[in-house]
PDB file of C-alpha atoms and ligand atoms in Angstrom:
ATOM      1  CA  UNK A  15      13.550 -23.362  -2.450  1.00  0.00           C
ATOM      2  CA  UNK A  16      14.222 -22.084   1.082  1.00  0.00           C
ATOM      3  CA  UNK A  17      17.699 -20.520   2.454  1.00  0.00           C
ATOM      4  CA  UNK A  18      19.888 -22.505   3.159  1.00  0.00           C
ATOM      5  CA  UNK A  19      19.339 -24.100  -0.505  1.00  0.00           C
ATOM      6  CA  UNK A  20      20.224 -27.609  -0.498  1.00  0.00           C
ATOM      7  CA  UNK A  21      23.778 -28.484  -1.612  1.00  0.00           C
ATOM      8  CA  UNK A  22      24.788 -24.731  -1.689  1.00  0.00           C
ATOM      9  CA  UNK A  23      27.698 -23.129   0.358  1.00  0.00           C
ATOM     10  CA  UNK A  24      27.354 -19.609  -1.159  1.00  0.00           C
ATOM     11  CA  UNK A  25      27.806 -16.666   1.258  1.00  0.00           C
ATOM     12  CA  UNK A  26      23.946 -16.344   2.061  1.00  0.00           C
ATOM     13  CA  UNK A  27      23.201 -20.079   2.398  1.00  0.00           C
ATOM     14  CA  UNK A  28      26.300 -20.148   4.998  1.00  0.00           C
ATOM     15  CA  UNK A  29      25.358 -16.689   6.731  1.00  0.00           C
ATOM     16  CA  UNK A  30      25.353 -16.345  10.407  1.00  0.00           C
ATOM     17  CA  UNK A  31      22.559 -13.615  10.284  1.00  0.00           C
ATOM     18  CA  UNK A  32      19.390 -15.318  11.120  1.00  0.00           C
ATOM     19  CA  UNK A  33      17.476 -12.990   8.530  1.00  0.00           C
ATOM     20  CA  UNK A  34      19.228 -15.276   5.751  1.00  0.00           C
ATOM     21  CA  UNK A  35      17.455 -18.235   7.107  1.00  0.00           C
ATOM     22  CA  UNK A  36      14.288 -18.596   5.044  1.00  0.00           C
ATOM     23  CA  UNK A  37      11.602 -21.121   5.235  1.00  0.00           C
ATOM     24  CA  UNK A  38       8.975 -21.370   2.217  1.00  0.00           C
ATOM     25  CA  UNK A  39       6.786 -18.303   2.003  1.00  0.00           C
ATOM     26  CA  UNK A  40       3.246 -18.041   3.707  1.00  0.00           C
ATOM     27  CA  UNK A  41       1.989 -15.416   5.472  1.00  0.00           C
ATOM     28  CA  UNK A  42      -0.745 -15.582   8.713  1.00  0.00           C
ATOM     29  CA  UNK A  43      -3.421 -12.847   9.382  1.00  0.00           C
ATOM     30  CA  UNK A  44      -4.281 -12.545  12.846  1.00  0.00           C
ATOM     31  CA  UNK A  45      -7.395 -10.508  13.948  1.00  0.00           C
ATOM     32  CA  UNK A  46     -10.035  -9.691  16.587  1.00  0.00           C
ATOM     33  CA  UNK A  47     -13.480 -10.703  15.587  1.00  0.00           C
ATOM     34  CA  UNK A  48     -15.381  -7.390  16.902  1.00  0.00           C
ATOM     35  CA  UNK A  49     -18.753  -9.280  17.348  1.00  0.00           C
ATOM     36  CA  UNK A  50     -17.547 -12.044  19.930  1.00  0.00           C
ATOM     37  CA  UNK A  51     -14.018 -11.013  20.407  1.00  0.00           C
ATOM     38  CA  UNK A  52     -12.770 -14.309  18.885  1.00  0.00           C
ATOM     39  CA  UNK A  53      -9.144 -14.502  17.601  1.00  0.00           C
ATOM     40  CA  UNK A  54      -9.453 -15.283  14.011  1.00  0.00           C
ATOM     41  CA  UNK A  55      -6.340 -16.878  12.017  1.00  0.00           C
ATOM     42  CA  UNK A  56      -6.227 -17.078   8.602  1.00  0.00           C
ATOM     43  CA  UNK A  57      -3.140 -18.666   6.647  1.00  0.00           C
ATOM     44  CA  UNK A  58      -2.339 -17.878   2.797  1.00  0.00           C
ATOM     45  CA  UNK A  59      -0.637 -20.954   1.510  1.00  0.00           C
ATOM     46  CA  UNK A  60       0.398 -24.173   3.558  1.00  0.00           C
ATOM     47  CA  UNK A  61       4.090 -24.702   2.091  1.00  0.00           C
ATOM     48  CA  UNK A  62       6.318 -27.710   3.252  1.00  0.00           C
ATOM     49  CA  UNK A  63       7.341 -25.599   6.396  1.00  0.00           C
ATOM     50  CA  UNK A  64       3.953 -24.987   7.405  1.00  0.00           C
ATOM     51  CA  UNK A  65       4.222 -27.242  10.792  1.00  0.00           C
ATOM     52  CA  UNK A  66       7.684 -25.383  11.560  1.00  0.00           C
ATOM     53  CA  UNK A  67       5.857 -21.900  10.961  1.00  0.00           C
ATOM     54  CA  UNK A  68       2.931 -22.865  12.990  1.00  0.00           C
ATOM     55  CA  UNK A  69       4.804 -24.204  16.049  1.00  0.00           C
ATOM     56  CA  UNK A  70       6.886 -20.908  15.748  1.00  0.00           C
ATOM     57  CA  UNK A  71       3.757 -18.873  15.829  1.00  0.00           C
ATOM     58  CA  UNK A  72       2.109 -20.996  18.580  1.00  0.00           C
ATOM     59  CA  UNK A  73      -0.901 -21.476  16.538  1.00  0.00           C
ATOM     60  CA  UNK A  74      -3.874 -23.142  18.212  1.00  0.00           C
ATOM     61  CA  UNK A  75      -6.185 -23.176  15.698  1.00  0.00           C
ATOM     62  CA  UNK A  76      -6.883 -22.069  12.014  1.00  0.00           C
ATOM     63  CA  UNK A  77     -10.081 -20.418  10.912  1.00  0.00           C
ATOM     64  CA  UNK A  78      -9.191 -20.663   6.851  1.00  0.00           C
ATOM     65  CA  UNK A  79      -6.739 -21.175   4.237  1.00  0.00           C
ATOM     66  CA  UNK A  80      -6.463 -19.441   1.150  1.00  0.00           C
ATOM     67  CA  UNK A  81      -4.112 -20.699  -1.295  1.00  0.00           C
ATOM     68  CA  UNK A  82      -2.362 -18.634  -4.302  1.00  0.00           C
ATOM     69  CA  UNK A  83      -1.573 -21.592  -6.599  1.00  0.00           C
ATOM     70  CA  UNK A  84      -0.653 -25.197  -6.634  1.00  0.00           C
ATOM     71  CA  UNK A  85       3.066 -25.316  -6.725  1.00  0.00           C
ATOM     72  CA  UNK A  86       4.976 -27.604  -4.125  1.00  0.00           C
ATOM     73  CA  UNK A  87       6.246 -24.599  -1.949  1.00  0.00           C
ATOM     74  CA  UNK A  88       2.838 -23.091  -1.519  1.00  0.00           C
ATOM     75  CA  UNK A  89       0.531 -26.708  -0.651  1.00  0.00           C
ATOM     76  CA  UNK A  90       2.699 -29.274   0.581  1.00  0.00           C
ATOM     77  CA  UNK A  91       1.890 -28.651   3.959  1.00  0.00           C
ATOM     78  CA  UNK A  92      -1.589 -29.014   3.604  1.00  0.00           C
ATOM     79  CA  UNK A  93      -1.801 -32.199   5.532  1.00  0.00           C
ATOM     80  CA  UNK A  94      -0.236 -30.609   8.663  1.00  0.00           C
ATOM     81  CA  UNK A  95      -3.454 -28.717   9.207  1.00  0.00           C
ATOM     82  CA  UNK A  96      -4.828 -32.166  10.533  1.00  0.00           C
ATOM     83  CA  UNK A  97      -4.573 -31.307  14.235  1.00  0.00           C
ATOM     84  CA  UNK A  98      -6.023 -27.766  13.677  1.00  0.00           C
ATOM     85  CA  UNK A  99      -8.758 -29.651  11.608  1.00  0.00           C
ATOM     86  CA  UNK A 100      -9.904 -31.989  14.372  1.00  0.00           C
ATOM     87  CA  UNK A 101     -10.368 -29.020  16.435  1.00  0.00           C
ATOM     88  CA  UNK A 102     -12.173 -27.071  14.132  1.00  0.00           C
ATOM     89  CA  UNK A 103     -14.694 -29.995  13.089  1.00  0.00           C
ATOM     90  CA  UNK A 104     -15.485 -30.455  16.825  1.00  0.00           C
ATOM     91  CA  UNK A 105     -16.480 -26.670  16.942  1.00  0.00           C
ATOM     92  CA  UNK A 106     -17.944 -25.649  13.925  1.00  0.00           C
ATOM     93  CA  UNK A 107     -17.143 -27.869  10.794  1.00  0.00           C
ATOM     94  CA  UNK A 108     -13.882 -28.727   8.596  1.00  0.00           C
ATOM     95  CA  UNK A 109     -11.492 -25.995   7.663  1.00  0.00           C
ATOM     96  CA  UNK A 110     -12.425 -23.987   4.535  1.00  0.00           C
ATOM     97  CA  UNK A 111      -9.729 -24.126   1.920  1.00  0.00           C
ATOM     98  CA  UNK A 112     -10.502 -21.297  -0.590  1.00  0.00           C
ATOM     99  CA  UNK A 113      -8.983 -22.143  -4.078  1.00  0.00           C
ATOM    100  CA  UNK A 114      -9.385 -21.411  -7.853  1.00  0.00           C
ATOM    101  CA  UNK A 115     -10.663 -24.665  -9.552  1.00  0.00           C
ATOM    102  CA  UNK A 116      -7.181 -25.694 -11.006  1.00  0.00           C
ATOM    103  CA  UNK A 117      -5.674 -25.331  -7.812  1.00  0.00           C
ATOM    104  CA  UNK A 118      -8.358 -27.360  -6.147  1.00  0.00           C
ATOM    105  CA  UNK A 119      -7.756 -30.053  -8.496  1.00  0.00           C
ATOM    106  CA  UNK A 120      -4.051 -30.393  -7.978  1.00  0.00           C
ATOM    107  CA  UNK A 121      -5.006 -30.373  -4.015  1.00  0.00           C
ATOM    108  CA  UNK A 122      -7.698 -33.421  -4.748  1.00  0.00           C
ATOM    109  CA  UNK A 123      -5.265 -35.289  -6.631  1.00  0.00           C
ATOM    110  CA  UNK A 124      -2.023 -34.648  -4.546  1.00  0.00           C
ATOM    111  CA  UNK A 125      -3.950 -35.438  -1.300  1.00  0.00           C
ATOM    112  CA  UNK A 126      -6.215 -37.939  -2.741  1.00  0.00           C
ATOM    113  CA  UNK A 127      -6.609 -39.679   0.692  1.00  0.00           C
ATOM    114  CA  UNK A 128      -7.983 -36.612   2.224  1.00  0.00           C
ATOM    115  CA  UNK A 129     -10.354 -35.523  -0.460  1.00  0.00           C
ATOM    116  CA  UNK A 130     -11.797 -38.600  -2.135  1.00  0.00           C
ATOM    117  CA  UNK A 131     -15.163 -39.768  -1.040  1.00  0.00           C
ATOM    118  CA  UNK A 132     -13.942 -43.157  -0.932  1.00  0.00           C
ATOM    119  CA  UNK A 133     -11.141 -42.453   1.237  1.00  0.00           C
ATOM    120  CA  UNK A 134     -11.180 -44.629   4.523  1.00  0.00           C
ATOM    121  CA  UNK A 135      -8.147 -42.703   6.027  1.00  0.00           C
ATOM    122  CA  UNK A 136      -9.611 -42.344   9.538  1.00  0.00           C
ATOM    123  CA  UNK A 137      -7.235 -39.449  10.357  1.00  0.00           C
ATOM    124  CA  UNK A 138      -7.556 -37.321   7.218  1.00  0.00           C
ATOM    125  CA  UNK A 139      -7.728 -33.667   7.379  1.00  0.00           C
ATOM    126  CA  UNK A 140     -11.124 -32.194   8.108  1.00  0.00           C
ATOM    127  CA  UNK A 141     -10.982 -29.800   5.401  1.00  0.00           C
ATOM    128  CA  UNK A 142     -13.332 -28.521   2.749  1.00  0.00           C
ATOM    129  CA  UNK A 143     -12.683 -26.982  -0.612  1.00  0.00           C
ATOM    130  CA  UNK A 144     -14.293 -23.704  -1.314  1.00  0.00           C
ATOM    131  CA  UNK A 145     -14.422 -22.104  -4.744  1.00  0.00           C
ATOM    132  CA  UNK A 146     -12.778 -18.794  -4.592  1.00  0.00           C
ATOM    133  CA  UNK A 147     -14.896 -15.897  -5.455  1.00  0.00           C
ATOM    134  CA  UNK A 148     -13.772 -12.190  -6.309  1.00  0.00           C
ATOM    135  CA  UNK A 149     -14.784 -11.300  -3.032  1.00  0.00           C
ATOM    136  CA  UNK A 150     -14.562 -13.825  -0.211  1.00  0.00           C
ATOM    137  CA  UNK A 151     -16.176 -12.528   3.199  1.00  0.00           C
ATOM    138  CA  UNK A 152     -14.815 -14.264   6.267  1.00  0.00           C
ATOM    139  CA  UNK A 153     -15.962 -12.958   9.369  1.00  0.00           C
ATOM    140  CA  UNK A 154     -16.156  -9.630   8.526  1.00  0.00           C
ATOM    141  CA  UNK A 155     -12.921  -9.228   6.346  1.00  0.00           C
ATOM    142  CA  UNK A 156     -13.005  -9.083   2.622  1.00  0.00           C
ATOM    143  CA  UNK A 157     -10.270 -11.300   1.008  1.00  0.00           C
ATOM    144  CA  UNK A 158     -10.170  -9.929  -2.533  1.00  0.00           C
ATOM    145  CA  UNK A 159      -8.824 -11.946  -5.323  1.00  0.00           C
ATOM    146  CA  UNK A 160      -6.341 -10.447  -7.213  1.00  0.00           C
ATOM    147  CA  UNK A 161      -5.419 -12.055 -10.897  1.00  0.00           C
ATOM    148  CA  UNK A 162      -1.751 -12.376 -11.322  1.00  0.00           C
ATOM    149  CA  UNK A 163       0.696 -13.848 -13.736  1.00  0.00           C
ATOM    150  CA  UNK A 164       3.159 -16.458 -12.370  1.00  0.00           C
ATOM    151  CA  UNK A 165       5.151 -17.085 -15.887  1.00  0.00           C
ATOM    152  CA  UNK A 166       2.568 -18.767 -17.931  1.00  0.00           C
ATOM    153  CA  UNK A 167       0.483 -19.757 -15.112  1.00  0.00           C
ATOM    154  CA  UNK A 168      -2.514 -17.512 -14.079  1.00  0.00           C
ATOM    155  CA  UNK A 169      -2.446 -17.274 -10.162  1.00  0.00           C
ATOM    156  CA  UNK A 170      -3.962 -15.174  -7.525  1.00  0.00           C
ATOM    157  CA  UNK A 171      -2.635 -12.831  -4.664  1.00  0.00           C
ATOM    158  CA  UNK A 172      -5.493 -11.525  -1.998  1.00  0.00           C
ATOM    159  CA  UNK A 173      -5.955  -7.891  -0.617  1.00  0.00           C
ATOM    160  CA  UNK A 174      -7.445  -7.444   2.960  1.00  0.00           C
ATOM    161  CA  UNK A 175      -8.288  -4.018   4.160  1.00  0.00           C
ATOM    162  CA  UNK A 176      -5.163  -1.871   3.455  1.00  0.00           C
ATOM    163  CA  UNK A 177      -2.757  -4.580   2.827  1.00  0.00           C
ATOM    164  CA  UNK A 178      -2.070  -7.185  -0.013  1.00  0.00           C
ATOM    165  CA  UNK A 179      -0.073 -10.282  -0.428  1.00  0.00           C
ATOM    166  CA  UNK A 180       1.174 -11.044  -3.765  1.00  0.00           C
ATOM    167  CA  UNK A 181       3.640 -13.878  -4.229  1.00  0.00           C
ATOM    168  CA  UNK A 182       5.166 -15.620  -7.160  1.00  0.00           C
ATOM    169  CA  UNK A 183       4.186 -12.636  -9.468  1.00  0.00           C
ATOM    170  CA  UNK A 184       5.784 -12.130 -12.677  1.00  0.00           C
ATOM    171  CA  UNK A 185       3.214  -9.893 -14.266  1.00  0.00           C
ATOM    172  CA  UNK A 186       0.206  -7.802 -12.799  1.00  0.00           C
ATOM    173  CA  UNK A 187      -2.621  -7.596 -15.343  1.00  0.00           C
ATOM    174  CA  UNK A 188      -3.619  -4.122 -15.548  1.00  0.00           C
ATOM    175  CA  UNK A 189      -7.227  -4.485 -14.367  1.00  0.00           C
ATOM    176  CA  UNK A 190      -5.509  -5.931 -11.113  1.00  0.00           C
ATOM    177  CA  UNK A 191      -4.413  -2.431 -10.332  1.00  0.00           C
ATOM    178  CA  UNK A 192      -7.644  -1.159  -9.968  1.00  0.00           C
ATOM    179  CA  UNK A 193      -8.368  -3.672  -7.114  1.00  0.00           C
ATOM    180  CA  UNK A 194      -4.663  -2.679  -5.272  1.00  0.00           C
ATOM    181  CA  UNK A 195      -6.027   0.930  -5.251  1.00  0.00           C
ATOM    182  CA  UNK A 196      -5.208   2.417  -1.585  1.00  0.00           C
ATOM    183  CA  UNK A 197      -2.916  -0.555  -0.627  1.00  0.00           C
ATOM    184  CA  UNK A 198      -0.778   0.697   2.031  1.00  0.00           C
ATOM    185  CA  UNK A 199       0.891  -2.274   3.144  1.00  0.00           C
ATOM    186  CA  UNK A 200       2.203  -4.514   0.452  1.00  0.00           C
ATOM    187  CA  UNK A 201       4.037  -7.840   0.675  1.00  0.00           C
ATOM    188  CA  UNK A 202       5.423  -8.867  -2.819  1.00  0.00           C
ATOM    189  CA  UNK A 203       7.743 -11.572  -3.888  1.00  0.00           C
ATOM    190  CA  UNK A 204      11.062 -10.464  -5.308  1.00  0.00           C
ATOM    191  CA  UNK A 205      13.193 -13.539  -6.120  1.00  0.00           C
ATOM    192  CA  UNK A 206      16.426 -12.140  -6.921  1.00  0.00           C
ATOM    193  CA  UNK A 207      18.134  -9.474  -9.308  1.00  0.00           C
ATOM    194  CA  UNK A 208      18.789 -11.433 -12.399  1.00  0.00           C
ATOM    195  CA  UNK A 209      15.405 -11.806 -14.554  1.00  0.00           C
ATOM    196  CA  UNK A 210      13.566 -15.350 -14.098  1.00  0.00           C
ATOM    197  CA  UNK A 211      10.923 -16.641 -16.545  1.00  0.00           C
ATOM    198  CA  UNK A 212       8.486 -16.705 -13.653  1.00  0.00           C
ATOM    199  CA  UNK A 213       9.335 -14.416 -11.235  1.00  0.00           C
ATOM    200  CA  UNK A 214       9.769 -10.701 -10.731  1.00  0.00           C
ATOM    201  CA  UNK A 215      12.899  -9.136  -9.887  1.00  0.00           C
ATOM    202  CA  UNK A 216      13.557  -6.645  -6.840  1.00  0.00           C
ATOM    203  CA  UNK A 217      13.445  -3.697  -9.326  1.00  0.00           C
ATOM    204  CA  UNK A 218      10.399  -4.819 -10.900  1.00  0.00           C
ATOM    205  CA  UNK A 219       8.358  -5.399  -7.772  1.00  0.00           C
ATOM    206  CA  UNK A 220       9.856  -2.154  -6.607  1.00  0.00           C
ATOM    207  CA  UNK A 221       8.582  -0.413  -9.380  1.00  0.00           C
ATOM    208  CA  UNK A 222       5.086  -2.241  -8.911  1.00  0.00           C
ATOM    209  CA  UNK A 223       4.852  -1.049  -5.412  1.00  0.00           C
ATOM    210  CA  UNK A 224       5.649   2.303  -6.238  1.00  0.00           C
ATOM    211  CA  UNK A 225       2.711   2.573  -9.002  1.00  0.00           C
ATOM    212  CA  UNK A 226       0.213   1.208  -6.400  1.00  0.00           C
ATOM    213  CA  UNK A 227       1.785   3.961  -4.000  1.00  0.00           C
ATOM    214  CA  UNK A 228       2.259   1.552  -1.077  1.00  0.00           C
ATOM    215  CA  UNK A 229       3.672   3.281   2.021  1.00  0.00           C
ATOM    216  CA  UNK A 230       5.469   0.195   3.192  1.00  0.00           C
ATOM    217  CA  UNK A 231       6.796  -2.576   1.127  1.00  0.00           C
ATOM    218  CA  UNK A 232       8.121  -6.343   2.135  1.00  0.00           C
ATOM    219  CA  UNK A 233       9.805  -8.257  -0.179  1.00  0.00           C
ATOM    220  CA  UNK A 234       9.441 -12.127   0.328  1.00  0.00           C
ATOM    221  CA  UNK A 235       9.902 -15.198  -1.814  1.00  0.00           C
ATOM    222  CA  UNK A 236      13.797 -14.424  -1.869  1.00  0.00           C
ATOM    223  CA  UNK A 237      16.056 -16.582  -3.102  1.00  0.00           C
ATOM    224  CA  UNK A 238      19.784 -17.091  -1.869  1.00  0.00           C
ATOM    225  CA  UNK A 239      21.123 -14.601  -4.471  1.00  0.00           C
ATOM    226  CA  UNK A 240      19.716 -11.823  -1.750  1.00  0.00           C
ATOM    227  CA  UNK A 241      21.436 -11.447   1.287  1.00  0.00           C
ATOM    228  CA  UNK A 242      19.595  -9.573   3.898  1.00  0.00           C
ATOM    229  CA  UNK A 243      21.733  -6.772   5.317  1.00  0.00           C
ATOM    230  CA  UNK A 244      23.556  -6.186   2.127  1.00  0.00           C
ATOM    231  CA  UNK A 245      20.334  -5.959  -0.040  1.00  0.00           C
ATOM    232  CA  UNK A 246      18.289  -3.733   2.322  1.00  0.00           C
ATOM    233  CA  UNK A 247      21.199  -1.373   2.674  1.00  0.00           C
ATOM    234  CA  UNK A 248      20.800  -0.456  -1.200  1.00  0.00           C
ATOM    235  CA  UNK A 249      16.781  -0.463  -0.895  1.00  0.00           C
ATOM    236  CA  UNK A 250      14.635   2.593   0.004  1.00  0.00           C
ATOM    237  CA  UNK A 251      13.657   3.274   3.719  1.00  0.00           C
ATOM    238  CA  UNK A 252       9.990   2.142   2.921  1.00  0.00           C
ATOM    239  CA  UNK A 253      11.156  -1.001   0.892  1.00  0.00           C
ATOM    240  CA  UNK A 254      12.980  -4.043   2.572  1.00  0.00           C
ATOM    241  CA  UNK A 255      13.294  -7.510   2.576  1.00  0.00           C
ATOM    242  CA  UNK A 256      10.784  -9.317   4.975  1.00  0.00           C
ATOM    243  CA  UNK A 257      12.329 -12.142   7.246  1.00  0.00           C
ATOM    244  CA  UNK A 258      10.627 -15.271   8.737  1.00  0.00           C
ATOM    245  CA  UNK A 259       8.630 -14.158  11.666  1.00  0.00           C
ATOM    246  CA  UNK A 260       8.467 -10.461  10.779  1.00  0.00           C
ATOM    247  CA  UNK A 261       5.070  -9.205  11.906  1.00  0.00           C
ATOM    248  CA  UNK A 262       3.316  -6.086  10.534  1.00  0.00           C
ATOM    249  CA  UNK A 263       0.221  -4.322  11.737  1.00  0.00           C
ATOM    250  CA  UNK A 264      -2.427  -3.853   8.963  1.00  0.00           C
ATOM    251  CA  UNK A 265      -5.687  -2.186   8.990  1.00  0.00           C
ATOM    252  CA  UNK A 266      -8.700  -4.647   7.968  1.00  0.00           C
TER     253      UNK A 266
HETATM  254 ZN1   ZN B  30       5.138 -20.668  -7.829  1.00  0.00          ZN
HETATM  255 ZN1   ZN B  31       6.720 -20.197  -4.906  1.00  0.00          ZN
END
């Protein structure tokens, strides 16, 4: 829902700490492509705050988007790819959007004016849906699909190099742990302390992080139940609440 949450005046929603202002979750991976030293920018999910996040990070292009699942807080900013997509289509082609079939179907329905072959909307986003594989090689970086559960819904997280991003997770299927072997930097959702049917708690996510053996864990997709300072004080040094704008080095 983002923090402050609408119509809420709880201590976290009214907190003066900028860390307690949380836009909807998304991550950006930025690296230098060895072959031609080009800067590559990949975004995971385009939530309703994508435009604000892109401005904040001063993005000047987007090479690809990977989607985790099709809930509103993860897809509704897709249309704001338009300016980036005009640049991309002039340079190499439409921006690839990697998504599982059921996610692609929601995107096609939600943004019919973008994807319908009959669409005459002249300034629609120049994007193309790419079926998500188990491994998705992009400019030398392998984005590994990590199957996860989000309540009853099968969704995905991603591993890239020594890092993984897993949001909206409520359960990790056993075979996915093998795909996470060697992950050192883990970004994983932790909604709150009170159990929720489709999101894990801080305690549960910390336990998974321990099992994976991450050296550094960042919790994301945090509700207004968790104040930044107070929660972090109670957490171990290697596992903390992430915050908007946080930048973490990873090895690809
Ligand atoms: Zn969700
Ligand atoms: Zn979500």
